[in-house]
Amino acid sequence: MATEVIVRDRPRTAAGTPPGARKDPRKDRGRVLRLYVPLGLYLVFTLVPFYWMIVFALRPTGSTAPVPWPITFEHFDTVWNDIGYAVFFKNSVIVGVLSLFFTTGIALMGGYALARFRFRGRTVFLVVLLCTQFIPGAMMLIPLFTIFKGLGLINSLWSLVIAGTVFNLPLSIILMSGFVSSVPFQVEEAAMVDGCTRGRAFLAVVLPQLRPGLVAVGSFAFIDTWNTFLFALMFISRQDNFTIPVGLSYTIGEYSADFGALAAGGVIAAVPVVLVFAVIQRYLVHGLSAGAVKG
Amino acid sequence: MTLARTASAERRPLALRWAPYLLISPTVVLIAVFLVYPIGSVLYYSLQHYNLTRPWANGFAGLDNFREMLFEDPLFWSSLGFTAQWVLVEIVLQLVLGLALALIVNESFIGRGLARSLVFSPWAVSGVLTTSIWILLYNPTTGIVRYLGAPEAAVLGNPDTVFGALVITELWRGVPFFAILLLAGLAGIPGELYEAAAVDGAGRVRRFLHVTLPHLRDAIVLATLLRSVWEFNNVDLIYTLTGGGPAQATTTLPLYVAQRAIDSKDFGYGSALTTAGFLILLFCSLLYLRLSRFGADHKG
């Protein structure tokens, strides 16, 4: 697995056992108690809820077996075709992908400006970006609604794309500027000496090296927008524009007795983010440390 | 990063001097229109009677909304109290468990990469999806709580158990996030420090107290602050899991704002509540940064 590779070539900074000490059987027992037992317990806490959902999604209605057997796809058929998850899913994909592109593109511009130029107002810009991290989205519900109403975007998926982009931009720019800084400027300069314009030098030399940054920033934006609930609930009232979280919340309310449908809807909501998570989880620690902790 | 370009600013072509401003202009416009302006408009609306369902009664209200909030609305005060309780309990538990989890997956062992992916996975799950999953667990007839000897009555409908159920659910999703933020800080501690401490005869506990904790200080302060704002803001989960109930016992201030905005479309009063929320959050954040002496040199 890719993660294993990453883990291995990372320098060992752990508070781990010094090499050679591991032979001692008493140390080994301490390690089991200190490491594997709590880790195992925590894994149970993390994974049992996922497992329980999958069991409910796959076993027939009325079954109380703790394993999904016999397997049935009737619940998926119900939510996808009857409740309308096919439409919700399509809407969520549209919102997620558009936000991903806008966020990544605009963050690339802003991040490049922060990393490569010293300009008047740079510090103010950076401080404003950091301050936005302390604005709770739920408190923006009313003012954003009035703005989108003024723009005629209520009941339009564009309201969610814009909100998703705006709320993801600040952290994305800070992350992206870190990725741009890690590409030496000399590389770019060399290309310009060779006759490239600055724009061409960027496209030919810098952009290819930014691929991990683009993937990380884009994935964060996608996951965040895919999960957006409150804005979607407030701004969208026509059912054919519902997104997955809104659909899911109505399933919680109206089908609260039909646990199979609820679980199947949950699985549909989970699959895309789990896939994206699998792609980016190796950037998580690095990415968030660059952006959120070190600022 | 510090380039020689400032020195040559005079000779720089005009196009390049404008380039950074051109590059950040979309961001500036978006943040100005959709973040800064809305905050200003909240202040304006908080002084208005503004209800979408009663347009005939709209107009300037002065401080009416604030007077109603402070003196005639017990739900404002109870939601404020519950918000404090919610944020405090969540942050303390997430810090303790998240730090423990980060220390565990920071050790080297076989399968660490896989273990990290698995324990961090709830990070990507939305509040609504978390609710769907945990409703299945908490349900009295189908849930896993049966096996744990929980009472027959619904866990979420009982005022005695609902808070604990809510806290555990959010821990499931929140601890990984905290652990990720702290793990980043752990990775920045030079390994030599531990070796030096071990040579000096410091045991595991003393190494943790005298090497790990001081180095994590700023990471912890920032993580707790960011997570506090986030938990304050965490409406998705509570809205869908308990709806603020039973009997408004689990209504936070932002949830109350959302209810006033979504259900009763009372934007004037909702804006007054929002303003109060902003001011309280701002005050608490500044106080916390001050008390924790964030970024100060703690060597002395």
PDB file of N, CA and C in Angstrom, chain A residues 7 10 14 31 36 42 45-46 48-49 52-53 56 106 109 116 118-120 122 136-140 142-145 147 173 181 198 220 227 229 234 245 248 252 259 266 277 281 288-289 292-293, chain B residues 1 3 5 20-21 23 27 33-35 37-38 41-42 106-109 112 116-118 122-124 126 128-129 132-133 135-136 139 142 144 172 175 180 184 204 222 233 236 261-262 267 274 277 281:
ATOM      1  N   VAL A   7       5.254   5.944   5.043  1.00  0.00           N
ATOM      2  CA  VAL A   7       5.639   5.818   6.437  1.00  0.00           C
ATOM      3  C   VAL A   7       7.102   5.436   6.555  1.00  0.00           C
ATOM      4  N   ARG A  10       9.722   8.234   5.918  1.00  0.00           N
ATOM      5  CA  ARG A  10       9.666   9.412   6.788  1.00  0.00           C
ATOM      6  C   ARG A  10      10.678   9.220   7.917  1.00  0.00           C
ATOM      7  N   ALA A  14       9.827   9.458  16.283  1.00  0.00           N
ATOM      8  CA  ALA A  14       8.904   8.994  17.310  1.00  0.00           C
ATOM      9  C   ALA A  14       9.595   8.883  18.668  1.00  0.00           C
ATOM     10  N   ARG A  31       4.980  -2.929  25.755  1.00  0.00           N
ATOM     11  CA  ARG A  31       4.612  -2.374  24.459  1.00  0.00           C
ATOM     12  C   ARG A  31       3.201  -2.806  24.054  1.00  0.00           C
ATOM     13  N   TYR A  36      -0.654  -1.745  21.688  1.00  0.00           N
ATOM     14  CA  TYR A  36      -1.600  -2.530  20.893  1.00  0.00           C
ATOM     15  C   TYR A  36      -2.971  -2.611  21.540  1.00  0.00           C
ATOM     16  N   TYR A  42      -9.368   1.327  20.310  1.00  0.00           N
ATOM     17  CA  TYR A  42      -9.796   2.495  19.539  1.00  0.00           C
ATOM     18  C   TYR A  42     -10.281   2.075  18.155  1.00  0.00           C
ATOM     19  N   PHE A  45     -13.805   0.948  18.401  1.00  0.00           N
ATOM     20  CA  PHE A  45     -14.688   2.118  18.524  1.00  0.00           C
ATOM     21  C   PHE A  45     -14.885   2.777  17.158  1.00  0.00           C
ATOM     22  N   THR A  46     -13.834   2.842  16.347  1.00  0.00           N
ATOM     23  CA  THR A  46     -13.927   3.497  15.044  1.00  0.00           C
ATOM     24  C   THR A  46     -14.687   2.665  14.035  1.00  0.00           C
ATOM     25  N   VAL A  48     -16.595  -0.378  14.398  1.00  0.00           N
ATOM     26  CA  VAL A  48     -17.892  -1.025  14.629  1.00  0.00           C
ATOM     27  C   VAL A  48     -19.053  -0.205  14.047  1.00  0.00           C
ATOM     28  N   PRO A  49     -19.084   1.128  14.234  1.00  0.00           N
ATOM     29  CA  PRO A  49     -20.181   1.892  13.625  1.00  0.00           C
ATOM     30  C   PRO A  49     -20.266   1.731  12.106  1.00  0.00           C
ATOM     31  N   TRP A  52     -21.630  -1.720  11.419  1.00  0.00           N
ATOM     32  CA  TRP A  52     -23.054  -1.816  11.734  1.00  0.00           C
ATOM     33  C   TRP A  52     -23.890  -1.240  10.588  1.00  0.00           C
ATOM     34  N   MET A  53     -23.428  -0.133  10.022  1.00  0.00           N
ATOM     35  CA  MET A  53     -24.153   0.470   8.900  1.00  0.00           C
ATOM     36  C   MET A  53     -24.180  -0.481   7.707  1.00  0.00           C
ATOM     37  N   PHE A  56     -26.620  -3.311   8.200  1.00  0.00           N
ATOM     38  CA  PHE A  56     -28.017  -2.899   8.000  1.00  0.00           C
ATOM     39  C   PHE A  56     -28.337  -2.675   6.531  1.00  0.00           C
ATOM     40  N   ILE A 106      -8.447  29.082  -7.974  1.00  0.00           N
ATOM     41  CA  ILE A 106      -8.254  30.376  -7.317  1.00  0.00           C
ATOM     42  C   ILE A 106      -7.168  30.278  -6.246  1.00  0.00           C
ATOM     43  N   MET A 109      -3.751  30.528  -7.845  1.00  0.00           N
ATOM     44  CA  MET A 109      -3.366  31.923  -8.118  1.00  0.00           C
ATOM     45  C   MET A 109      -2.922  32.623  -6.840  1.00  0.00           C
ATOM     46  N   ARG A 116       5.530  33.811  -4.147  1.00  0.00           N
ATOM     47  CA  ARG A 116       6.545  34.308  -5.067  1.00  0.00           C
ATOM     48  C   ARG A 116       6.694  35.829  -5.086  1.00  0.00           C
ATOM     49  N   ARG A 118       6.674  39.627  -2.952  1.00  0.00           N
ATOM     50  CA  ARG A 118       6.514  40.448  -1.747  1.00  0.00           C
ATOM     51  C   ARG A 118       5.762  41.693  -2.212  1.00  0.00           C
ATOM     52  N   PHE A 119       4.522  41.833  -1.823  1.00  0.00           N
ATOM     53  CA  PHE A 119       3.792  43.009  -2.298  1.00  0.00           C
ATOM     54  C   PHE A 119       3.163  43.711  -1.107  1.00  0.00           C
ATOM     55  N   ARG A 120       2.855  44.990  -1.301  1.00  0.00           N
ATOM     56  CA  ARG A 120       2.247  45.741  -0.215  1.00  0.00           C
ATOM     57  C   ARG A 120       0.866  45.153   0.065  1.00  0.00           C
ATOM     58  N   ARG A 122       0.508  42.232   1.590  1.00  0.00           N
ATOM     59  CA  ARG A 122       0.632  40.781   1.686  1.00  0.00           C
ATOM     60  C   ARG A 122       0.308  40.280   3.090  1.00  0.00           C
ATOM     61  N   PRO A 136     -17.574  31.070  12.260  1.00  0.00           N
ATOM     62  CA  PRO A 136     -18.394  29.857  12.195  1.00  0.00           C
ATOM     63  C   PRO A 136     -19.404  29.955  11.056  1.00  0.00           C
ATOM     64  N   GLY A 137     -19.402  28.957  10.191  1.00  0.00           N
ATOM     65  CA  GLY A 137     -20.287  28.960   9.037  1.00  0.00           C
ATOM     66  C   GLY A 137     -21.762  29.053   9.416  1.00  0.00           C
ATOM     67  N   ALA A 138     -22.122  28.415  10.533  1.00  0.00           N
ATOM     68  CA  ALA A 138     -23.533  28.409  10.921  1.00  0.00           C
ATOM     69  C   ALA A 138     -24.031  29.822  11.203  1.00  0.00           C
ATOM     70  N   MET A 139     -23.117  30.699  11.622  1.00  0.00           N
ATOM     71  CA  MET A 139     -23.529  32.062  11.920  1.00  0.00           C
ATOM     72  C   MET A 139     -23.726  32.885  10.643  1.00  0.00           C
ATOM     73  N   MET A 140     -23.299  32.333   9.496  1.00  0.00           N
ATOM     74  CA  MET A 140     -23.421  33.072   8.239  1.00  0.00           C
ATOM     75  C   MET A 140     -24.700  32.701   7.496  1.00  0.00           C
ATOM     76  N   ILE A 142     -27.960  33.339   7.871  1.00  0.00           N
ATOM     77  CA  ILE A 142     -28.930  34.384   7.527  1.00  0.00           C
ATOM     78  C   ILE A 142     -28.367  35.381   6.514  1.00  0.00           C
ATOM     79  N   PRO A 143     -27.186  35.968   6.767  1.00  0.00           N
ATOM     80  CA  PRO A 143     -26.685  36.944   5.787  1.00  0.00           C
ATOM     81  C   PRO A 143     -26.428  36.333   4.409  1.00  0.00           C
ATOM     82  N   LEU A 144     -25.917  35.104   4.360  1.00  0.00           N
ATOM     83  CA  LEU A 144     -25.676  34.495   3.051  1.00  0.00           C
ATOM     84  C   LEU A 144     -26.992  34.229   2.328  1.00  0.00           C
ATOM     85  N   PHE A 145     -28.006  33.833   3.099  1.00  0.00           N
ATOM     86  CA  PHE A 145     -29.310  33.601   2.473  1.00  0.00           C
ATOM     87  C   PHE A 145     -29.808  34.876   1.808  1.00  0.00           C
ATOM     88  N   ILE A 147     -28.062  37.390   0.719  1.00  0.00           N
ATOM     89  CA  ILE A 147     -27.248  37.708  -0.456  1.00  0.00           C
ATOM     90  C   ILE A 147     -27.640  36.839  -1.647  1.00  0.00           C
ATOM     91  N   ILE A 173      -5.477  28.418   0.074  1.00  0.00           N
ATOM     92  CA  ILE A 173      -4.427  29.331  -0.395  1.00  0.00           C
ATOM     93  C   ILE A 173      -3.175  29.172   0.461  1.00  0.00           C
ATOM     94  N   SER A 181       6.091  27.350  -2.502  1.00  0.00           N
ATOM     95  CA  SER A 181       7.398  27.709  -1.934  1.00  0.00           C
ATOM     96  C   SER A 181       8.380  26.545  -1.993  1.00  0.00           C
ATOM     97  N   ARG A 198       7.040  34.307 -18.046  1.00  0.00           N
ATOM     98  CA  ARG A 198       6.796  33.821 -16.708  1.00  0.00           C
ATOM     99  C   ARG A 198       5.632  32.835 -16.682  1.00  0.00           C
ATOM    100  N   PHE A 220      -9.617  18.181  -0.241  1.00  0.00           N
ATOM    101  CA  PHE A 220     -10.203  18.818   0.943  1.00  0.00           C
ATOM    102  C   PHE A 220     -11.480  19.562   0.552  1.00  0.00           C
ATOM    103  N   ASN A 227     -19.951  17.261   2.046  1.00  0.00           N
ATOM    104  CA  ASN A 227     -20.553  17.104   3.363  1.00  0.00           C
ATOM    105  C   ASN A 227     -21.426  18.287   3.794  1.00  0.00           C
ATOM    106  N   PHE A 229     -24.140  20.617   4.827  1.00  0.00           N
ATOM    107  CA  PHE A 229     -25.537  20.303   5.134  1.00  0.00           C
ATOM    108  C   PHE A 229     -26.388  21.548   5.365  1.00  0.00           C
ATOM    109  N   MET A 234     -30.780  25.196   3.944  1.00  0.00           N
ATOM    110  CA  MET A 234     -31.334  26.549   3.982  1.00  0.00           C
ATOM    111  C   MET A 234     -31.584  27.082   2.572  1.00  0.00           C
ATOM    112  N   PRO A 245     -26.462  15.088   1.687  1.00  0.00           N
ATOM    113  CA  PRO A 245     -26.723  15.268   3.122  1.00  0.00           C
ATOM    114  C   PRO A 245     -28.169  15.682   3.422  1.00  0.00           C
ATOM    115  N   LEU A 248     -30.278  12.674   3.011  1.00  0.00           N
ATOM    116  CA  LEU A 248     -30.042  11.789   4.150  1.00  0.00           C
ATOM    117  C   LEU A 248     -30.805  12.281   5.385  1.00  0.00           C
ATOM    118  N   ILE A 252     -33.539  10.317   7.564  1.00  0.00           N
ATOM    119  CA  ILE A 252     -33.514  10.160   9.023  1.00  0.00           C
ATOM    120  C   ILE A 252     -34.880  10.493   9.605  1.00  0.00           C
ATOM    121  N   PHE A 259     -34.662   1.099   8.765  1.00  0.00           N
ATOM    122  CA  PHE A 259     -33.222   1.235   9.004  1.00  0.00           C
ATOM    123  C   PHE A 259     -32.397   0.769   7.812  1.00  0.00           C
ATOM    124  N   GLY A 266     -26.712   5.929   3.835  1.00  0.00           N
ATOM    125  CA  GLY A 266     -25.448   6.260   4.472  1.00  0.00           C
ATOM    126  C   GLY A 266     -24.263   5.716   3.697  1.00  0.00           C
ATOM    127  N   PHE A 277     -10.718  10.052   0.557  1.00  0.00           N
ATOM    128  CA  PHE A 277      -9.888   9.973   1.771  1.00  0.00           C
ATOM    129  C   PHE A 277      -8.727   9.008   1.572  1.00  0.00           C
ATOM    130  N   GLN A 281      -5.114  10.539   2.344  1.00  0.00           N
ATOM    131  CA  GLN A 281      -4.815  10.453   3.768  1.00  0.00           C
ATOM    132  C   GLN A 281      -3.321  10.580   4.055  1.00  0.00           C
ATOM    133  N   LEU A 288      -2.184  19.409   6.759  1.00  0.00           N
ATOM    134  CA  LEU A 288      -2.802  20.172   7.835  1.00  0.00           C
ATOM    135  C   LEU A 288      -1.751  20.838   8.710  1.00  0.00           C
ATOM    136  N   SER A 289      -0.590  20.215   8.834  1.00  0.00           N
ATOM    137  CA  SER A 289       0.427  20.855   9.661  1.00  0.00           C
ATOM    138  C   SER A 289       0.906  22.120   8.977  1.00  0.00           C
ATOM    139  N   ALA A 292      -2.745  24.502   8.991  1.00  0.00           N
ATOM    140  CA  ALA A 292      -3.534  24.861  10.158  1.00  0.00           C
ATOM    141  C   ALA A 292      -2.671  25.159  11.374  1.00  0.00           C
ATOM    142  N   VAL A 293      -1.591  24.449  11.540  1.00  0.00           N
ATOM    143  CA  VAL A 293      -0.867  24.617  12.788  1.00  0.00           C
ATOM    144  C   VAL A 293       0.231  25.674  12.667  1.00  0.00           C
TER     145      VAL A 293
ATOM    146  N   MET B   1      12.557  31.818  -0.047  1.00  0.00           N
ATOM    147  CA  MET B   1      11.328  32.552  -0.280  1.00  0.00           C
ATOM    148  C   MET B   1      11.596  34.050  -0.416  1.00  0.00           C
ATOM    149  N   LEU B   3      13.011  36.772  -1.998  1.00  0.00           N
ATOM    150  CA  LEU B   3      13.651  36.895  -3.289  1.00  0.00           C
ATOM    151  C   LEU B   3      14.232  38.290  -3.424  1.00  0.00           C
ATOM    152  N   ARG B   5      13.526  40.322  -5.457  1.00  0.00           N
ATOM    153  CA  ARG B   5      12.726  41.210  -6.295  1.00  0.00           C
ATOM    154  C   ARG B   5      12.360  42.539  -5.648  1.00  0.00           C
ATOM    155  N   PRO B  20       0.784  40.243  -8.583  1.00  0.00           N
ATOM    156  CA  PRO B  20       0.238  39.645  -7.352  1.00  0.00           C
ATOM    157  C   PRO B  20      -1.181  40.110  -7.052  1.00  0.00           C
ATOM    158  N   TYR B  21      -1.455  41.392  -7.326  1.00  0.00           N
ATOM    159  CA  TYR B  21      -2.806  41.887  -7.029  1.00  0.00           C
ATOM    160  C   TYR B  21      -3.836  41.253  -7.950  1.00  0.00           C
ATOM    161  N   LEU B  23      -3.533  38.306  -9.150  1.00  0.00           N
ATOM    162  CA  LEU B  23      -3.670  36.907  -8.747  1.00  0.00           C
ATOM    163  C   LEU B  23      -4.557  36.751  -7.512  1.00  0.00           C
ATOM    164  N   THR B  27      -9.874  36.072  -4.942  1.00  0.00           N
ATOM    165  CA  THR B  27     -10.026  35.742  -3.527  1.00  0.00           C
ATOM    166  C   THR B  27     -10.553  36.939  -2.746  1.00  0.00           C
ATOM    167  N   VAL B  33     -17.256  39.885  -0.605  1.00  0.00           N
ATOM    168  CA  VAL B  33     -18.694  39.816  -0.877  1.00  0.00           C
ATOM    169  C   VAL B  33     -19.385  38.777   0.001  1.00  0.00           C
ATOM    170  N   PHE B  34     -18.726  37.618   0.196  1.00  0.00           N
ATOM    171  CA  PHE B  34     -19.437  36.515   0.852  1.00  0.00           C
ATOM    172  C   PHE B  34     -19.004  36.250   2.292  1.00  0.00           C
ATOM    173  N   LEU B  35     -18.008  36.982   2.806  1.00  0.00           N
ATOM    174  CA  LEU B  35     -17.660  36.826   4.223  1.00  0.00           C
ATOM    175  C   LEU B  35     -17.687  38.154   4.976  1.00  0.00           C
ATOM    176  N   TYR B  37     -18.808  41.354   3.918  1.00  0.00           N
ATOM    177  CA  TYR B  37     -20.080  42.060   3.808  1.00  0.00           C
ATOM    178  C   TYR B  37     -21.183  41.389   4.640  1.00  0.00           C
ATOM    179  N   PRO B  38     -21.319  40.053   4.574  1.00  0.00           N
ATOM    180  CA  PRO B  38     -22.368  39.415   5.387  1.00  0.00           C
ATOM    181  C   PRO B  38     -22.237  39.711   6.877  1.00  0.00           C
ATOM    182  N   SER B  41     -23.674  42.943   7.402  1.00  0.00           N
ATOM    183  CA  SER B  41     -25.127  42.976   7.230  1.00  0.00           C
ATOM    184  C   SER B  41     -25.840  42.337   8.416  1.00  0.00           C
ATOM    185  N   VAL B  42     -25.172  41.418   9.108  1.00  0.00           N
ATOM    186  CA  VAL B  42     -25.778  40.839  10.313  1.00  0.00           C
ATOM    187  C   VAL B  42     -26.019  41.928  11.349  1.00  0.00           C
ATOM    188  N   ASN B 106       2.106   7.547  16.471  1.00  0.00           N
ATOM    189  CA  ASN B 106       3.403   8.148  16.169  1.00  0.00           C
ATOM    190  C   ASN B 106       4.543   7.156  16.417  1.00  0.00           C
ATOM    191  N   GLU B 107       4.267   6.117  17.220  1.00  0.00           N
ATOM    192  CA  GLU B 107       5.280   5.078  17.439  1.00  0.00           C
ATOM    193  C   GLU B 107       5.442   4.287  16.145  1.00  0.00           C
ATOM    194  N   SER B 108       6.602   3.641  16.003  1.00  0.00           N
ATOM    195  CA  SER B 108       6.721   2.833  14.793  1.00  0.00           C
ATOM    196  C   SER B 108       6.374   1.388  15.100  1.00  0.00           C
ATOM    197  N   PHE B 109       5.487   0.834  14.334  1.00  0.00           N
ATOM    198  CA  PHE B 109       5.122  -0.579  14.477  1.00  0.00           C
ATOM    199  C   PHE B 109       4.629  -1.060  13.123  1.00  0.00           C
ATOM    200  N   ARG B 112       1.539   0.375  10.687  1.00  0.00           N
ATOM    201  CA  ARG B 112       1.177   1.696  11.183  1.00  0.00           C
ATOM    202  C   ARG B 112       0.401   2.504  10.147  1.00  0.00           C
ATOM    203  N   ARG B 116      -3.218   4.004  10.854  1.00  0.00           N
ATOM    204  CA  ARG B 116      -3.507   5.436  10.762  1.00  0.00           C
ATOM    205  C   ARG B 116      -4.706   5.699   9.868  1.00  0.00           C
ATOM    206  N   SER B 117      -4.719   5.075   8.684  1.00  0.00           N
ATOM    207  CA  SER B 117      -5.843   5.298   7.768  1.00  0.00           C
ATOM    208  C   SER B 117      -7.159   4.934   8.433  1.00  0.00           C
ATOM    209  N   LEU B 118      -7.157   3.804   9.146  1.00  0.00           N
ATOM    210  CA  LEU B 118      -8.417   3.336   9.726  1.00  0.00           C
ATOM    211  C   LEU B 118      -8.883   4.248  10.859  1.00  0.00           C
ATOM    212  N   PRO B 122     -12.965   8.414  10.225  1.00  0.00           N
ATOM    213  CA  PRO B 122     -14.183   9.196  10.488  1.00  0.00           C
ATOM    214  C   PRO B 122     -14.002  10.695  10.250  1.00  0.00           C
ATOM    215  N   TRP B 123     -12.750  11.150  10.118  1.00  0.00           N
ATOM    216  CA  TRP B 123     -12.482  12.556   9.848  1.00  0.00           C
ATOM    217  C   TRP B 123     -13.249  13.042   8.622  1.00  0.00           C
ATOM    218  N   ALA B 124     -13.381  12.156   7.610  1.00  0.00           N
ATOM    219  CA  ALA B 124     -13.968  12.584   6.340  1.00  0.00           C
ATOM    220  C   ALA B 124     -15.493  12.488   6.327  1.00  0.00           C
ATOM    221  N   SER B 126     -19.385  13.255   7.204  1.00  0.00           N
ATOM    222  CA  SER B 126     -20.161  14.447   7.528  1.00  0.00           C
ATOM    223  C   SER B 126     -20.997  14.249   8.792  1.00  0.00           C
ATOM    224  N   VAL B 128     -24.185  14.693   9.146  1.00  0.00           N
ATOM    225  CA  VAL B 128     -25.449  14.005   8.869  1.00  0.00           C
ATOM    226  C   VAL B 128     -25.209  12.500   8.742  1.00  0.00           C
ATOM    227  N   LEU B 129     -24.129  12.139   8.058  1.00  0.00           N
ATOM    228  CA  LEU B 129     -23.821  10.718   7.919  1.00  0.00           C
ATOM    229  C   LEU B 129     -23.502  10.107   9.281  1.00  0.00           C
ATOM    230  N   SER B 132     -26.725   9.307  10.838  1.00  0.00           N
ATOM    231  CA  SER B 132     -27.352   8.092  10.291  1.00  0.00           C
ATOM    232  C   SER B 132     -26.730   6.853  10.898  1.00  0.00           C
ATOM    233  N   ILE B 133     -25.402   6.865  11.003  1.00  0.00           N
ATOM    234  CA  ILE B 133     -24.701   5.692  11.516  1.00  0.00           C
ATOM    235  C   ILE B 133     -25.045   5.454  12.975  1.00  0.00           C
ATOM    236  N   ILE B 135     -27.564   6.568  14.765  1.00  0.00           N
ATOM    237  CA  ILE B 135     -28.970   6.258  15.032  1.00  0.00           C
ATOM    238  C   ILE B 135     -29.167   4.741  15.011  1.00  0.00           C
ATOM    239  N   LEU B 136     -28.473   4.096  14.074  1.00  0.00           N
ATOM    240  CA  LEU B 136     -28.555   2.628  13.994  1.00  0.00           C
ATOM    241  C   LEU B 136     -28.000   1.981  15.258  1.00  0.00           C
ATOM    242  N   ASN B 139     -30.468   2.940  18.446  1.00  0.00           N
ATOM    243  CA  ASN B 139     -31.871   2.547  18.433  1.00  0.00           C
ATOM    244  C   ASN B 139     -32.137   1.429  19.433  1.00  0.00           C
ATOM    245  N   THR B 142     -32.860  -2.105  17.526  1.00  0.00           N
ATOM    246  CA  THR B 142     -31.906  -2.687  16.592  1.00  0.00           C
ATOM    247  C   THR B 142     -30.468  -2.383  16.963  1.00  0.00           C
ATOM    248  N   ILE B 144     -26.768  -1.424  18.801  1.00  0.00           N
ATOM    249  CA  ILE B 144     -25.745  -2.201  19.464  1.00  0.00           C
ATOM    250  C   ILE B 144     -25.774  -1.927  20.961  1.00  0.00           C
ATOM    251  N   TRP B 172     -16.327  10.312  18.198  1.00  0.00           N
ATOM    252  CA  TRP B 172     -16.011   9.366  17.120  1.00  0.00           C
ATOM    253  C   TRP B 172     -15.434  10.102  15.914  1.00  0.00           C
ATOM    254  N   VAL B 175     -12.134  13.114  17.534  1.00  0.00           N
ATOM    255  CA  VAL B 175     -10.816  12.689  18.026  1.00  0.00           C
ATOM    256  C   VAL B 175      -9.811  12.524  16.882  1.00  0.00           C
ATOM    257  N   ILE B 180      -4.831  14.230  14.225  1.00  0.00           N
ATOM    258  CA  ILE B 180      -4.097  14.618  13.021  1.00  0.00           C
ATOM    259  C   ILE B 180      -3.349  15.925  13.270  1.00  0.00           C
ATOM    260  N   ALA B 184       0.944  16.208  13.569  1.00  0.00           N
ATOM    261  CA  ALA B 184       1.797  17.112  12.803  1.00  0.00           C
ATOM    262  C   ALA B 184       2.808  17.786  13.732  1.00  0.00           C
ATOM    263  N   ARG B 204       9.733   7.332  30.719  1.00  0.00           N
ATOM    264  CA  ARG B 204       8.769   7.656  29.680  1.00  0.00           C
ATOM    265  C   ARG B 204       7.876   8.826  30.071  1.00  0.00           C
ATOM    266  N   LEU B 222      -3.443  26.042  19.456  1.00  0.00           N
ATOM    267  CA  LEU B 222      -4.119  26.345  18.197  1.00  0.00           C
ATOM    268  C   LEU B 222      -5.186  25.292  17.880  1.00  0.00           C
ATOM    269  N   ASN B 233     -19.608  25.662  16.224  1.00  0.00           N
ATOM    270  CA  ASN B 233     -20.267  25.771  14.938  1.00  0.00           C
ATOM    271  C   ASN B 233     -20.962  24.480  14.523  1.00  0.00           C
ATOM    272  N   ASP B 236     -24.698  20.571  12.277  1.00  0.00           N
ATOM    273  CA  ASP B 236     -25.158  19.428  11.471  1.00  0.00           C
ATOM    274  C   ASP B 236     -25.530  18.228  12.334  1.00  0.00           C
ATOM    275  N   ALA B 261     -33.772  30.721  11.853  1.00  0.00           N
ATOM    276  CA  ALA B 261     -33.607  31.100  10.454  1.00  0.00           C
ATOM    277  C   ALA B 261     -34.372  30.153   9.534  1.00  0.00           C
ATOM    278  N   ILE B 262     -34.242  28.836   9.788  1.00  0.00           N
ATOM    279  CA  ILE B 262     -34.820  27.859   8.864  1.00  0.00           C
ATOM    280  C   ILE B 262     -36.307  27.664   9.132  1.00  0.00           C
ATOM    281  N   PHE B 267     -35.409  36.567  10.559  1.00  0.00           N
ATOM    282  CA  PHE B 267     -34.030  36.942  10.281  1.00  0.00           C
ATOM    283  C   PHE B 267     -33.535  38.067  11.192  1.00  0.00           C
ATOM    284  N   THR B 274     -27.068  35.966  16.231  1.00  0.00           N
ATOM    285  CA  THR B 274     -25.785  35.769  15.557  1.00  0.00           C
ATOM    286  C   THR B 274     -24.754  36.773  16.061  1.00  0.00           C
ATOM    287  N   GLY B 277     -23.549  35.782  19.319  1.00  0.00           N
ATOM    288  CA  GLY B 277     -22.648  34.641  19.177  1.00  0.00           C
ATOM    289  C   GLY B 277     -21.259  35.070  18.740  1.00  0.00           C
ATOM    290  N   LEU B 281     -17.865  34.629  20.950  1.00  0.00           N
ATOM    291  CA  LEU B 281     -16.781  33.825  20.393  1.00  0.00           C
ATOM    292  C   LEU B 281     -15.494  34.638  20.303  1.00  0.00           C
TER     293      LEU B 281
END
